């Protein structure tokens, strides 16, 4: 049985209405799609109409181009792993404000948005092509073609006009729990991200983390601040290009089975080495040091990882550090900010005091570059206005200074220690309350 519907008429070049013919799997409410990697057909699969879950793998064409961690040793596909990868592309159900957005869009869940935008993302080059559609990558990818702001408006809680509502947006596949949206600014694909109540501190933390990373020469994604209708947002340019893609540490660590005698930290290094990325230790050291200094509480396995060439599949190295907003006591009162016992830690150890012991070398750090940084950090937080009083700013700066002094002392005496008993038990992203 075939079904037809009209796609977004203004999307395809020439402003023509494109008719897509779908294959409905026998006995199931599913549609046939081809998983594409840019222009390369990877496999055919049936997706459930109601949940967007993978119901069946019909054929595999290019096993090398499967999403990392979804293939099997005999050039097959692990359907459960592929389904998890696919559903992970959808907006988390716990995203701040997402329930209201689904009501506005009249959709039962965020997974339904995946196929509405063909699974397109600004983090990688995968997408799904409806059977018989004839769609091409160059017609629809978000790296080179414009996209709608309608979905982003709804996700930020702005009023939406039902007439002419356009679902073609990379916001349909954005992860994380804070309100966010993609926007084209000056021809650049930029991500705007809000903070969480009551302090809305995360955008300012992103700018602060960028400053610390810049001073220490740590590869990072630069963040700036933007205010819109009285709400602060962090802004960063997409660090993925039409020819590269981000592969999360979570996916990397699924490529090799972890044994009980190996720590989470060592397992990540082992997996990178097995993929051919052998010199990853310095990048991990730099991430751990930055997270120690800013007391990052949410460096989960989906916000760090590797970059690869999407055409050749060559590994290019560690991704620059990004998404550091859940730090500097973002959700705490001043006395708690000053107490290291109140700070959580990810992705390797339960506490920053234990995680910093993993660092193999501090020789790359020029501590003189941190001289006077508190004044520059204060200028960032002074922009917060009524969201941040003087007591809060003073506590943030005092706690940062104490960690900086501790790090200087550790750098003189520490030898690497990997105590497996201090490993994280479950590495999941922070869940923010609406």
Coordinates of C-alpha atoms in Angstrom, one line a residue:
X1 CA 0.0 0.0 0.0
X2 CA 1.4 3.4 -0.9
X3 CA 0.5 6.8 0.6
X4 CA 1.3 10.3 -0.8
X5 CA 1.7 13.6 0.8
X6 CA 3.1 17.0 -0.1
X7 CA 6.5 18.2 1.2
X8 CA 7.5 21.7 2.1
X9 CA 6.7 23.5 -1.2
X10 CA 9.3 26.3 -0.6
X11 CA 12.1 24.0 0.4
X12 CA 13.1 22.4 -2.9
X13 CA 14.7 24.5 -5.6
X14 CA 12.1 25.9 -8.0
X15 CA 9.4 26.1 -5.3
X16 CA 7.7 23.0 -6.6
X17 CA 5.6 20.7 -4.6
X18 CA 7.3 17.3 -4.4
X19 CA 5.2 14.2 -3.9
X20 CA 6.7 11.4 -1.8
X21 CA 5.5 7.9 -2.2
X22 CA 6.0 5.8 0.9
X23 CA 6.1 2.0 1.3
X24 CA 4.0 0.7 4.1
X25 CA 5.4 -2.5 5.6
X26 CA 2.9 -5.3 5.4
X27 CA 0.9 -5.6 8.6
X28 CA 2.5 -2.6 10.3
X29 CA 2.1 1.1 10.4
X30 CA 5.6 1.7 9.1
X31 CA 7.2 3.7 6.2
X32 CA 10.3 2.7 4.2
X33 CA 13.3 5.1 4.3
X34 CA 16.9 4.9 3.1
X35 CA 19.4 6.0 5.7
X36 CA 21.8 8.3 3.8
X37 CA 25.3 9.6 4.7
X38 CA 25.4 12.7 2.5
X39 CA 25.0 11.2 -1.0
X40 CA 25.8 7.6 0.0
X41 CA 22.9 5.1 0.6
X42 CA 23.7 3.2 3.8
X43 CA 20.7 1.0 4.4
X44 CA 16.9 0.7 3.9
X45 CA 14.8 0.5 7.0
X46 CA 11.1 0.7 8.1
X47 CA 10.2 3.4 10.6
X48 CA 7.1 3.2 12.8
X49 CA 4.8 6.1 12.0
X50 CA 3.8 6.8 15.6
X51 CA 7.1 6.4 17.4
X52 CA 9.6 6.8 14.6
X53 CA 11.4 3.7 15.9
X54 CA 13.3 1.3 13.6
X55 CA 11.0 -1.6 12.9
X56 CA 13.0 -3.5 10.3
X57 CA 16.3 -3.4 8.5
X58 CA 15.5 -4.2 4.8
X59 CA 18.9 -4.0 3.2
X60 CA 22.5 -2.8 4.0
X61 CA 24.5 -1.2 1.2
X62 CA 27.5 0.5 2.8
X63 CA 28.5 -1.0 6.2
X64 CA 31.5 1.3 6.6
X65 CA 29.2 4.3 6.6
X66 CA 26.9 3.0 9.4
X67 CA 26.7 5.3 12.4
X68 CA 29.5 4.4 14.8
X69 CA 28.6 1.6 17.2
X70 CA 25.6 0.3 15.2
X71 CA 27.4 -2.3 13.0
X72 CA 28.2 -5.9 13.7
X73 CA 31.4 -7.9 12.9
X74 CA 29.8 -9.5 9.8
X75 CA 28.9 -6.2 8.0
X76 CA 25.4 -6.4 9.5
X77 CA 23.4 -4.0 11.7
X78 CA 22.5 -4.1 15.3
X79 CA 18.9 -3.0 15.0
X80 CA 18.6 -2.1 18.7
X81 CA 21.8 0.0 18.5
X82 CA 20.6 1.7 15.3
X83 CA 17.2 2.4 16.9
X84 CA 18.9 3.9 20.0
X85 CA 21.1 6.1 17.7
X86 CA 18.1 7.3 15.7
X87 CA 15.9 8.1 18.7
X88 CA 18.8 9.9 20.4
X89 CA 18.6 12.4 17.5
X90 CA 15.2 13.6 18.8
X91 CA 14.7 16.4 21.3
X92 CA 14.8 15.0 24.8
X93 CA 11.3 14.7 26.3
X94 CA 12.6 16.5 29.4
X95 CA 13.7 19.6 27.4
X96 CA 12.6 22.7 29.2
X97 CA 9.4 23.9 27.6
X98 CA 9.0 20.9 25.3
X99 CA 5.6 19.8 26.5
X100 CA 4.1 23.2 25.6
X101 CA 5.9 23.1 22.3
X102 CA 4.4 19.6 21.5
X103 CA 0.9 21.0 22.4
X104 CA 1.5 23.9 20.0
X105 CA 2.6 21.5 17.2
X106 CA -0.2 19.0 18.0
X107 CA 2.3 16.2 18.2
X108 CA 2.4 13.3 20.8
X109 CA 6.2 13.1 21.1
X110 CA 9.4 14.7 19.9
X111 CA 10.3 11.6 17.9
X112 CA 7.6 12.5 15.4
X113 CA 9.7 15.5 14.4
X114 CA 12.5 13.4 13.2
X115 CA 11.1 12.3 9.9
X116 CA 9.4 15.7 9.4
X117 CA 12.9 17.1 8.8
X118 CA 14.3 13.9 7.3
X119 CA 16.5 13.5 10.4
X120 CA 18.8 16.3 9.3
X121 CA 21.2 17.7 11.8
X122 CA 24.0 20.3 12.0
X123 CA 26.2 17.9 13.9
X124 CA 26.7 15.2 11.3
X125 CA 25.8 14.3 7.7
X126 CA 23.2 11.6 8.2
X127 CA 19.6 11.9 7.0
X128 CA 16.7 9.7 5.9
X129 CA 15.3 9.7 2.4
X130 CA 11.7 8.5 1.9
X131 CA 11.4 5.7 -0.6
X132 CA 10.8 6.9 -4.2
X133 CA 11.3 10.5 -3.3
X134 CA 14.4 11.1 -5.3
X135 CA 15.6 13.7 -2.8
X136 CA 19.3 14.7 -2.9
X137 CA 21.6 16.0 -0.2
X138 CA 22.3 19.2 -2.0
X139 CA 18.6 20.1 -2.0
X140 CA 17.9 19.9 1.7
X141 CA 21.0 19.9 3.9
X142 CA 21.0 22.6 6.6
X143 CA 24.7 23.4 6.2
X144 CA 24.2 25.0 2.8
X145 CA 20.4 25.6 2.5
X146 CA 18.2 27.9 4.6
X147 CA 15.9 26.6 7.3
X148 CA 12.8 27.7 9.1
X149 CA 12.8 29.5 12.4
X150 CA 9.3 28.4 13.3
X151 CA 10.3 25.3 15.4
X152 CA 13.0 27.4 17.2
X153 CA 10.4 30.0 18.1
X154 CA 8.1 27.4 19.5
X155 CA 10.8 25.7 21.5
X156 CA 11.7 29.1 23.1
X157 CA 8.0 29.6 24.0
X158 CA 7.2 32.2 21.5
X159 CA 3.8 32.4 19.8
X160 CA 3.5 30.5 16.6
X161 CA 1.3 31.3 13.6
X162 CA -0.3 28.0 12.4
X163 CA -0.6 29.4 8.8
X164 CA 2.4 28.4 6.8
X165 CA 4.2 26.8 9.7
X166 CA 7.4 25.2 8.4
X167 CA 9.0 22.2 10.2
X168 CA 12.2 22.2 8.2
X169 CA 14.6 23.0 11.0
X170 CA 17.7 21.5 12.7
X171 CA 16.0 22.3 16.0
X172 CA 14.1 19.0 15.5
X173 CA 17.3 17.1 16.1
X174 CA 19.0 19.3 18.8
X175 CA 19.9 17.5 22.0
X176 CA 20.2 18.7 25.6
X177 CA 17.8 19.9 28.2
X178 CA 18.0 23.7 28.1
X179 CA 15.9 25.8 25.7
X180 CA 17.9 26.3 22.5
X181 CA 17.6 27.0 18.8
X182 CA 19.6 27.3 15.7
X183 CA 19.7 30.6 13.8
X184 CA 21.5 31.9 10.7
X185 CA 23.4 35.0 11.8
X186 CA 25.5 36.8 9.3
X187 CA 25.5 33.7 7.1
X188 CA 26.8 31.5 9.9
X189 CA 24.8 28.6 11.6
X190 CA 24.7 29.6 15.2
X191 CA 23.3 27.9 18.3
X192 CA 21.5 30.1 20.9
X193 CA 21.0 28.5 24.3
X194 CA 19.2 29.8 27.4
X195 CA 19.8 29.2 31.0
X196 CA 17.7 27.6 33.8
X197 CA 15.7 29.3 36.5
X198 CA 16.2 31.0 38.9
X199 CA 19.7 32.4 38.0
X200 CA 19.9 31.9 34.2
X201 CA 23.6 31.6 34.7
X202 CA 24.6 29.1 32.0
X203 CA 25.0 31.6 29.2
X204 CA 27.4 33.6 31.3
X205 CA 29.3 30.5 32.3
X206 CA 29.8 29.6 28.6
X207 CA 31.4 32.9 28.0
X208 CA 33.5 32.5 31.2
X209 CA 34.6 29.0 30.1
X210 CA 35.6 30.3 26.7
X211 CA 37.7 33.0 28.4
X212 CA 39.5 30.4 30.6
X213 CA 40.1 28.0 27.7
X214 CA 41.4 30.9 25.5
X215 CA 43.9 32.0 28.2
X216 CA 45.2 28.4 28.6
X217 CA 45.4 27.7 24.8
X218 CA 42.8 24.9 25.1
X219 CA 40.9 24.2 21.8
X220 CA 37.4 25.3 22.4
X221 CA 34.2 26.7 20.8
X222 CA 34.0 30.4 21.5
X223 CA 30.8 31.6 23.1
X224 CA 29.4 35.2 23.3
X225 CA 26.3 36.6 24.9
X226 CA 23.1 37.8 23.4
X227 CA 19.9 39.2 25.0
X228 CA 16.5 38.7 23.4
X229 CA 13.3 40.1 25.0
X230 CA 15.1 40.4 28.3
X231 CA 16.4 36.8 28.3
X232 CA 20.2 36.0 28.1
X233 CA 21.5 33.4 25.6
X234 CA 24.9 32.1 24.8
X235 CA 25.8 32.1 21.1
X236 CA 28.3 29.9 19.3
X237 CA 29.0 29.1 15.7
X238 CA 28.6 25.6 14.5
X239 CA 32.0 23.9 14.6
X240 CA 30.9 21.2 12.2
X241 CA 31.2 21.8 8.5
X242 CA 29.5 20.1 5.5
X243 CA 32.5 17.7 5.4
X244 CA 33.0 16.8 9.1
X245 CA 30.9 15.4 11.8
X246 CA 30.9 15.0 15.6
X247 CA 30.9 11.5 17.1
X248 CA 30.1 11.6 20.8
X249 CA 32.2 9.9 23.4
X250 CA 29.2 7.7 24.2
X251 CA 29.2 6.3 20.6
X252 CA 33.0 5.9 20.7
X253 CA 32.8 3.9 23.9
X254 CA 30.3 1.6 22.4
X255 CA 32.7 0.3 19.8
X256 CA 34.6 -1.9 22.3
X257 CA 33.1 -3.9 25.1
X258 CA 34.4 -2.6 28.5
X259 CA 35.6 -5.2 30.9
X260 CA 35.2 -4.9 34.6
X261 CA 38.9 -4.4 35.2
X262 CA 39.1 -1.3 33.0
X263 CA 38.2 2.2 34.3
X264 CA 35.8 4.4 32.3
X265 CA 38.7 6.8 31.6
X266 CA 41.0 4.1 30.3
X267 CA 38.2 2.6 28.3
X268 CA 37.7 5.8 26.4
X269 CA 41.4 6.0 25.7
X270 CA 41.4 2.4 24.5
X271 CA 38.4 2.9 22.2
X272 CA 40.0 6.0 20.7
X273 CA 43.3 4.1 20.1
X274 CA 41.4 1.2 18.5
X275 CA 39.8 3.7 16.1
X276 CA 43.2 5.0 15.2
X277 CA 43.1 8.2 17.4
X278 CA 46.1 7.4 19.6
X279 CA 47.2 10.8 20.7
X280 CA 44.0 11.7 22.6
X281 CA 45.4 11.9 26.1
X282 CA 46.4 15.6 25.9
X283 CA 42.9 16.7 24.8
X284 CA 41.4 14.7 27.6
X285 CA 43.9 16.3 30.1
X286 CA 42.9 19.7 28.8
X287 CA 39.2 19.0 29.2
X288 CA 39.6 17.6 32.8
X289 CA 41.7 20.7 33.8
X290 CA 39.1 23.2 32.3
X291 CA 36.3 21.3 34.0
X292 CA 38.2 21.4 37.3
X293 CA 38.7 25.1 37.1
X294 CA 35.1 25.9 36.3
X295 CA 33.6 23.1 38.5
X296 CA 31.7 21.7 35.5
X297 CA 29.0 19.3 36.7
X298 CA 27.6 18.1 33.4
X299 CA 30.5 16.9 31.1
X300 CA 28.4 13.8 30.1
X301 CA 29.4 11.5 27.3
X302 CA 27.3 13.3 24.7
X303 CA 29.0 16.7 25.0
X304 CA 32.6 15.7 24.2
X305 CA 34.0 13.3 21.6
X306 CA 35.8 13.1 18.2
X307 CA 35.6 14.7 14.8
X308 CA 35.9 12.8 11.6
X309 CA 35.9 13.5 7.9
X310 CA 32.4 12.6 6.7
X311 CA 33.7 11.8 3.2
X312 CA 36.8 9.7 3.9
X313 CA 35.8 8.5 7.5
X314 CA 39.3 9.6 8.6
X315 CA 39.5 10.6 12.3
X316 CA 40.6 14.2 12.7
X317 CA 41.0 14.2 16.5
X318 CA 39.2 15.5 19.5
X319 CA 36.3 17.9 19.2
X320 CA 37.0 21.3 20.6
X321 CA 35.5 21.8 24.1
X322 CA 31.9 23.0 24.0
X323 CA 28.8 23.0 26.2
X324 CA 30.3 24.0 29.6
X325 CA 27.4 26.0 31.0
X326 CA 26.5 23.8 33.9
X327 CA 29.4 25.0 36.0
X328 CA 30.5 27.7 38.4
X329 CA 27.7 26.8 40.8
X330 CA 25.0 27.5 38.2
X331 CA 22.1 26.3 40.4
X332 CA 23.5 26.9 43.9
X333 CA 23.4 29.5 46.6
X334 CA 26.6 31.4 47.5
X335 CA 27.6 29.2 50.5
X336 CA 27.1 26.1 48.4
X337 CA 29.2 27.6 45.5
X338 CA 32.1 28.0 48.0
X339 CA 31.8 24.3 49.2
X340 CA 33.6 21.8 47.0
X341 CA 31.5 19.0 48.5
X342 CA 28.4 20.3 46.7
X343 CA 29.9 20.0 43.2
X344 CA 29.1 16.9 41.1
X345 CA 31.5 15.5 38.5
X346 CA 31.4 13.7 35.1
X347 CA 32.4 11.9 32.9
X348 CA 35.0 9.7 34.5
X349 CA 35.0 10.2 38.3
X350 CA 32.5 11.1 41.0
X351 CA 34.4 14.2 42.2
X352 CA 36.7 16.7 40.6
X353 CA 39.4 16.0 43.2
X354 CA 39.5 12.4 41.9
X355 CA 39.1 13.3 38.3
X356 CA 42.0 15.8 38.3
X357 CA 44.3 12.9 39.4
X358 CA 43.9 11.4 35.9
X359 CA 45.8 14.2 34.3
X360 CA 49.1 12.8 32.8
X361 CA 50.9 16.1 32.3
X362 CA 50.4 19.7 33.4
X363 CA 53.5 20.9 31.4
X364 CA 51.3 22.5 28.8
X365 CA 49.8 24.9 31.3
X366 CA 51.2 28.5 31.5
X367 CA 49.7 29.6 34.8
X368 CA 50.8 33.1 34.3
X369 CA 48.0 33.3 31.7
X370 CA 45.5 33.2 34.5
X371 CA 46.9 36.2 36.3
X372 CA 44.1 38.9 36.6
X373 CA 41.5 36.7 35.0
X374 CA 39.1 37.2 37.9
X375 CA 38.6 40.8 36.7
X376 CA 37.7 39.7 33.2
X377 CA 35.3 37.0 34.6
X378 CA 33.6 39.7 36.8
X379 CA 33.0 41.8 33.7
X380 CA 31.2 38.8 32.1
X381 CA 29.0 38.3 35.2
X382 CA 28.3 42.0 35.6
X383 CA 26.3 41.7 32.4
X384 CA 23.8 39.4 34.2
X385 CA 22.1 42.4 35.8
X386 CA 19.3 41.4 38.1
X387 CA 19.9 37.7 37.6
X388 CA 23.1 37.9 39.7
X389 CA 23.7 39.8 42.9
X390 CA 27.1 40.8 44.4
X391 CA 27.2 37.9 46.8
X392 CA 26.8 35.4 44.0
X393 CA 29.5 37.0 41.8
X394 CA 31.9 37.2 44.8
X395 CA 31.3 33.5 45.6
X396 CA 31.9 32.4 42.0
X397 CA 35.1 34.4 41.7
X398 CA 36.4 33.2 45.2
X399 CA 35.7 29.6 44.4
X400 CA 37.4 29.9 41.0
X401 CA 40.5 31.5 42.6
X402 CA 40.7 28.7 45.2
X403 CA 40.6 26.0 42.5
X404 CA 43.2 27.8 40.4
X405 CA 45.5 27.9 43.4
X406 CA 44.9 24.2 44.1
X407 CA 45.7 23.4 40.5
X408 CA 49.0 25.2 40.7
X409 CA 50.0 23.2 43.7
X410 CA 48.9 19.9 42.2
X411 CA 50.8 20.6 39.0
X412 CA 54.1 20.6 41.0
X413 CA 53.6 17.3 42.8
X414 CA 51.0 15.1 41.3
X415 CA 51.5 11.8 39.6
X416 CA 48.6 10.2 37.6
X417 CA 46.2 8.0 39.6
X418 CA 43.3 6.1 38.2
X419 CA 41.2 4.7 41.1
X420 CA 38.5 2.6 39.5
X421 CA 36.5 2.6 42.7
X422 CA 35.8 6.3 42.1
X423 CA 34.4 5.8 38.6
X424 CA 31.0 7.4 37.7
X425 CA 28.2 4.8 38.0
X426 CA 25.9 6.3 35.4
X427 CA 26.8 9.0 33.0
X428 CA 23.7 10.9 32.0
X429 CA 23.1 14.5 31.2
X430 CA 21.6 16.9 33.8
X431 CA 17.8 17.1 33.8
X432 CA 16.5 20.6 34.2
X433 CA 13.1 21.3 35.7
X434 CA 10.8 23.5 33.6

